[in-house]
XYZ file of C-alpha atoms in Angstrom:
330
model
C -29.975 37.250 -48.072
C -26.462 38.593 -47.996
C -23.465 36.383 -48.438
C -20.381 37.000 -46.373
C -17.088 36.099 -47.879
C -14.950 34.448 -45.213
C -11.250 34.938 -45.819
C -9.423 31.685 -46.584
C -7.597 30.089 -43.698
C -3.970 31.022 -43.687
C -1.436 28.253 -43.634
C 1.240 28.333 -40.946
C 4.464 29.805 -42.131
C 7.783 27.968 -42.071
C 8.788 29.958 -39.009
C 5.624 28.952 -37.148
C 6.015 25.298 -38.106
C 9.651 25.359 -37.051
C 8.887 26.886 -33.655
C 6.090 24.338 -33.080
C 8.397 21.446 -33.927
C 11.078 22.875 -31.647
C 8.562 23.162 -28.818
C 7.497 19.542 -29.330
C 11.116 18.387 -29.215
C 11.818 20.388 -26.044
C 8.717 18.983 -24.384
C 9.692 15.436 -25.424
C 13.222 15.854 -24.075
C 11.925 17.359 -20.855
C 9.466 14.521 -20.182
C 12.116 11.929 -21.068
C 14.597 13.625 -18.739
C 12.163 13.736 -15.809
C 11.313 10.058 -16.303
C 14.966 9.089 -16.394
C 15.605 11.282 -13.349
C 13.115 9.256 -11.311
C 14.809 6.013 -12.334
C 18.225 7.514 -11.568
C 17.104 8.563 -8.077
C 15.758 5.071 -7.356
C 18.987 3.548 -8.628
C 21.118 5.867 -6.474
C 19.004 5.069 -3.409
C 19.498 1.349 -4.010
C 23.230 1.680 -4.663
C 23.956 3.862 -1.628
C 21.868 1.786 0.778
C 23.426 -1.476 -0.425
C 26.884 0.048 -0.038
C 26.145 1.206 3.506
C 24.589 -2.144 4.406
C 27.365 -4.226 2.868
C 29.274 -4.882 6.149
C 26.178 -6.641 7.527
C 25.551 -8.507 4.272
C 29.198 -9.583 4.178
C 29.145 -10.763 7.799
C 25.853 -12.678 7.595
C 25.637 -13.654 3.947
C 22.332 -15.238 2.953
C 21.581 -15.807 6.638
C 20.671 -12.122 6.848
C 17.410 -13.031 5.104
C 16.857 -16.568 6.427
C 17.905 -16.098 10.068
C 15.136 -15.341 12.557
C 17.430 -14.289 15.441
C 18.306 -10.612 15.902
C 20.913 -10.138 18.637
C 23.198 -7.121 18.085
C 24.769 -7.332 21.565
C 25.214 -11.016 22.513
C 26.801 -11.976 25.806
C 29.288 -14.197 23.978
C 30.202 -14.613 20.320
C 29.477 -12.464 17.321
C 26.382 -10.393 16.774
C 23.546 -12.036 14.831
C 21.424 -10.046 12.409
C 18.471 -11.902 10.929
C 15.707 -10.085 9.077
C 13.275 -12.995 8.774
C 11.273 -12.204 11.930
C 10.866 -8.571 10.925
C 9.951 -9.454 7.344
C 7.319 -11.808 8.756
C 5.919 -9.093 11.017
C 5.830 -6.628 8.120
C 3.982 -9.089 5.906
C 1.475 -10.169 8.570
C 0.550 -6.663 9.727
C 0.273 -5.404 6.136
C -1.925 -8.333 5.052
C -4.212 -7.791 8.047
C -4.467 -4.131 7.072
C -5.419 -4.970 3.484
C -7.888 -7.628 4.632
C -9.867 -4.972 6.496
C -9.120 -1.881 4.405
C -9.750 -3.098 0.841
C -13.433 -4.165 1.214
C -14.234 -1.020 3.202
C -12.421 1.248 0.733
C -14.051 -0.301 -2.345
C -17.445 -0.123 -0.650
C -17.010 3.555 0.208
C -15.814 4.335 -3.320
C -18.799 2.547 -4.872
C -21.188 4.328 -2.537
C -19.749 7.756 -3.361
C -19.756 7.176 -7.130
C -22.953 5.150 -7.596
C -25.339 5.592 -4.662
C -24.600 8.684 -2.574
C -26.748 11.800 -3.084
C -24.870 14.675 -4.689
C -25.124 16.845 -1.556
C -23.462 14.108 0.512
C -20.509 13.392 -1.783
C -18.617 16.618 -1.125
C -18.603 16.395 2.700
C -17.802 12.683 2.614
C -14.829 13.200 0.293
C -13.582 16.031 2.525
C -13.719 13.843 5.624
C -11.823 11.044 3.864
C -9.140 13.456 2.669
C -8.779 14.895 6.178
C -8.341 11.390 7.579
C -5.464 10.839 5.164
C -3.787 14.017 6.480
C -3.683 12.887 10.129
C -0.041 12.318 11.212
C 0.916 8.703 11.807
C 2.136 9.414 15.341
C -1.421 10.448 16.251
C -2.725 7.087 15.051
C 0.023 5.357 17.031
C -0.738 7.206 20.264
C -4.454 6.606 19.807
C -3.736 2.934 19.184
C -1.564 2.397 22.256
C -3.693 4.472 24.643
C -7.238 3.699 23.470
C -7.495 0.948 20.880
C -5.123 -1.648 22.348
C -6.665 -1.729 25.866
C -10.184 -1.717 24.425
C -9.469 -4.674 22.146
C -8.038 -6.977 24.827
C -11.492 -8.264 25.958
C -12.465 -8.840 22.326
C -9.241 -10.740 21.682
C -9.858 -12.839 24.781
C -13.408 -13.629 23.640
C -12.139 -14.700 20.211
C -9.539 -16.926 21.883
C -12.198 -18.518 24.095
C -14.491 -19.153 21.111
C -11.966 -20.280 18.475
C -9.104 -21.519 20.636
C -10.293 -25.129 20.560
C -10.516 -25.297 16.755
C -7.244 -26.708 15.350
C -6.364 -24.120 12.702
C -8.190 -21.125 14.113
C -6.802 -21.912 17.545
C -3.293 -21.195 16.268
C -4.362 -17.902 14.722
C -6.354 -16.719 17.734
C -4.054 -17.941 20.479
C -3.412 -16.728 24.012
C -3.731 -12.998 24.566
C -1.068 -10.935 26.278
C -1.306 -7.185 26.033
C -3.168 -5.362 23.309
C 0.092 -4.576 21.487
C 0.333 -7.293 18.862
C 0.127 -8.109 15.152
C -3.649 -7.715 15.035
C -3.697 -4.271 16.631
C -0.930 -3.093 14.310
C -2.877 -4.396 11.326
C -6.073 -2.652 12.419
C -4.292 0.678 12.907
C -2.660 0.308 9.497
C -6.056 -0.494 7.979
C -7.437 2.792 9.268
C -4.394 4.627 7.906
C -4.472 3.165 4.382
C -8.254 3.256 3.917
C -8.322 6.951 2.839
C -5.562 6.357 0.274
C -7.228 3.328 -1.305
C -10.656 4.984 -1.156
C -9.572 8.208 -2.861
C -7.785 6.489 -5.743
C -10.506 3.857 -6.192
C -13.184 6.557 -6.270
C -11.313 8.407 -9.005
C -10.918 5.175 -10.979
C -14.612 4.342 -10.683
C -15.534 7.831 -11.861
C -13.696 7.237 -15.157
C -16.077 4.453 -16.213
C -18.039 5.751 -19.237
C -21.616 6.677 -18.453
C -22.705 5.018 -21.686
C -21.443 1.625 -20.481
C -23.447 1.907 -17.271
C -26.587 3.061 -19.062
C -26.264 0.258 -21.620
C -26.064 -2.368 -18.880
C -29.102 -0.917 -17.087
C -31.035 -0.650 -20.351
C -30.502 -4.369 -20.931
C -32.253 -5.107 -17.651
C -29.238 -5.494 -15.378
C -29.626 -4.697 -11.721
C -27.349 -2.086 -10.167
C -25.044 -4.777 -8.783
C -24.944 -6.562 -12.149
C -24.091 -3.236 -13.801
C -21.237 -2.690 -11.329
C -19.943 -6.218 -11.816
C -20.222 -6.156 -15.600
C -19.331 -2.553 -16.453
C -17.505 -0.903 -13.536
C -15.191 -3.646 -12.273
C -13.778 -4.803 -15.660
C -13.057 -1.206 -16.672
C -11.383 -0.227 -13.392
C -9.760 -3.455 -12.191
C -6.208 -2.332 -12.959
C -6.690 1.006 -11.240
C -8.148 -0.626 -8.138
C -5.173 -2.982 -7.898
C -2.879 0.029 -8.261
C -4.680 1.722 -5.373
C -4.290 -1.412 -3.253
C -0.566 -1.545 -4.074
C -0.135 2.059 -2.958
C -1.937 1.233 0.278
C 0.254 -1.838 0.731
C 3.363 0.276 0.240
C 2.159 2.701 2.902
C 1.416 -0.165 5.282
C 4.778 -1.892 4.743
C 6.746 1.317 5.220
C 4.871 2.726 8.215
C 7.160 3.287 11.208
C 5.979 5.278 14.229
C 2.406 3.999 14.433
C 3.483 0.365 14.058
C 6.397 0.774 16.468
C 3.986 1.939 19.162
C 1.388 -0.836 18.830
C 3.056 -3.986 17.473
C 4.822 -4.956 20.706
C 8.519 -4.779 19.766
C 9.263 -8.522 19.989
C 11.455 -10.550 17.623
C 8.931 -13.273 17.017
C 7.596 -15.599 14.299
C 4.302 -17.163 15.297
C 0.892 -17.888 13.817
C -0.770 -16.278 16.849
C -2.096 -12.911 15.715
C -2.478 -11.849 19.343
C 1.250 -12.197 19.968
C 3.656 -9.213 19.963
C 6.076 -8.875 17.064
C 7.958 -6.295 15.059
C 8.317 -4.994 11.513
C 11.335 -3.883 9.510
C 10.399 -0.219 9.445
C 9.539 -0.220 13.154
C 12.781 -1.869 14.298
C 14.795 0.643 12.261
C 13.219 3.591 14.040
C 13.444 1.834 17.414
C 17.139 0.922 17.306
C 18.853 3.259 14.852
C 19.706 5.880 17.474
C 21.727 3.424 19.581
C 23.446 1.574 16.735
C 27.043 1.754 15.541
C 29.211 -0.006 12.983
C 27.834 -3.286 11.696
C 24.693 -2.787 13.767
C 23.913 0.370 11.772
C 24.710 -1.459 8.535
C 22.269 -4.226 9.500
C 19.478 -1.719 10.089
C 20.162 -0.151 6.690
C 20.113 -3.687 5.290
C 16.571 -4.047 6.616
C 15.674 -1.040 4.516
C 17.228 -2.705 1.471
C 15.206 -5.879 2.086
C 12.040 -3.818 2.518
C 12.764 -2.011 -0.761
C 13.296 -5.328 -2.536
C 10.056 -6.759 -1.105
C 8.098 -3.724 -2.288
C 9.515 -3.919 -5.818
C 8.881 -7.666 -6.025
C 5.287 -7.321 -4.855
C 4.603 -4.548 -7.387
C 6.065 -6.608 -10.241
C 3.947 -9.609 -9.277
C 0.886 -7.365 -8.999
C 1.417 -6.052 -12.529
C 1.609 -9.601 -13.873
C -1.584 -10.545 -12.053
C -3.366 -7.420 -13.299
C -2.483 -8.096 -16.941
C -3.711 -11.675 -16.786
C -6.848 -10.831 -14.822
C -7.778 -7.923 -17.087
C -7.398 -10.093 -20.187
C -9.557 -12.799 -18.602
C -12.235 -10.340 -17.431
C -12.444 -8.553 -20.775
C -12.688 -11.900 -22.520
C -15.527 -13.035 -20.271
C -17.381 -9.759 -20.716
C -17.004 -9.912 -24.501
């Protein structure tokens, strides 16, 4: 047997160590700069929009948020700009979208990661990604031409069945046209489902295989394995996916503008027409001037503030829920 003498490993020279440290510092500065750049852009957007919207804020004061009337061209008196009706429409349509989209998206993600045959996963993922690439105006036109008329008989049936029940009767009230809160929420649900599904699928795929196998080896059923190993590990990521879908739903313009009805309205009736902040901006911005334009920009500021507030609250909920779930699993 012959022995080979391996040469001893050479230590990096001072020049090599210096260049490596310099590269690390450059990379650290670059990442810090890009992170600060994102915050600076968000800050500039907030500052410029608040400055442009200030005439409306100054004229209305706190009533800009609490007033439900929106009348930019009154017959007598000063114009009234109240964002409450549009904030209500944004919230209602977005919540309807999440109510339908989240269970479907989580179910699709679980199917693709846990149950689907390997030969089916690729085509299914491709179809979902293609659905996310469809322009929003296509969804809006499809909603106003096909979905809204087709849903009117269903809405009428729901009103006939639930209209006599005290609480449900207010939610499923009289039906006008198919352009209403419910139709807008359903269209938004279809639009945000690919986003939530794609992110949730990626989150589920990061669950360690050993955790799943350990749960199954202990006699857990597949559902018990998902509940005990998959959900606790991926809860924060799933909530993040839902928040991204909520942001898309709250900021959607053309599709919602076409199907929500365009009425300044606060009502519990989901079959009543309404409006959202993003939709009213795109509907009225072209004909606005002066304080009217400032009020529309102010709607954008309120929408931005709502989005930030919801994300902050979601992070608090995620931290507490993750701590509770990990504690229960342990």
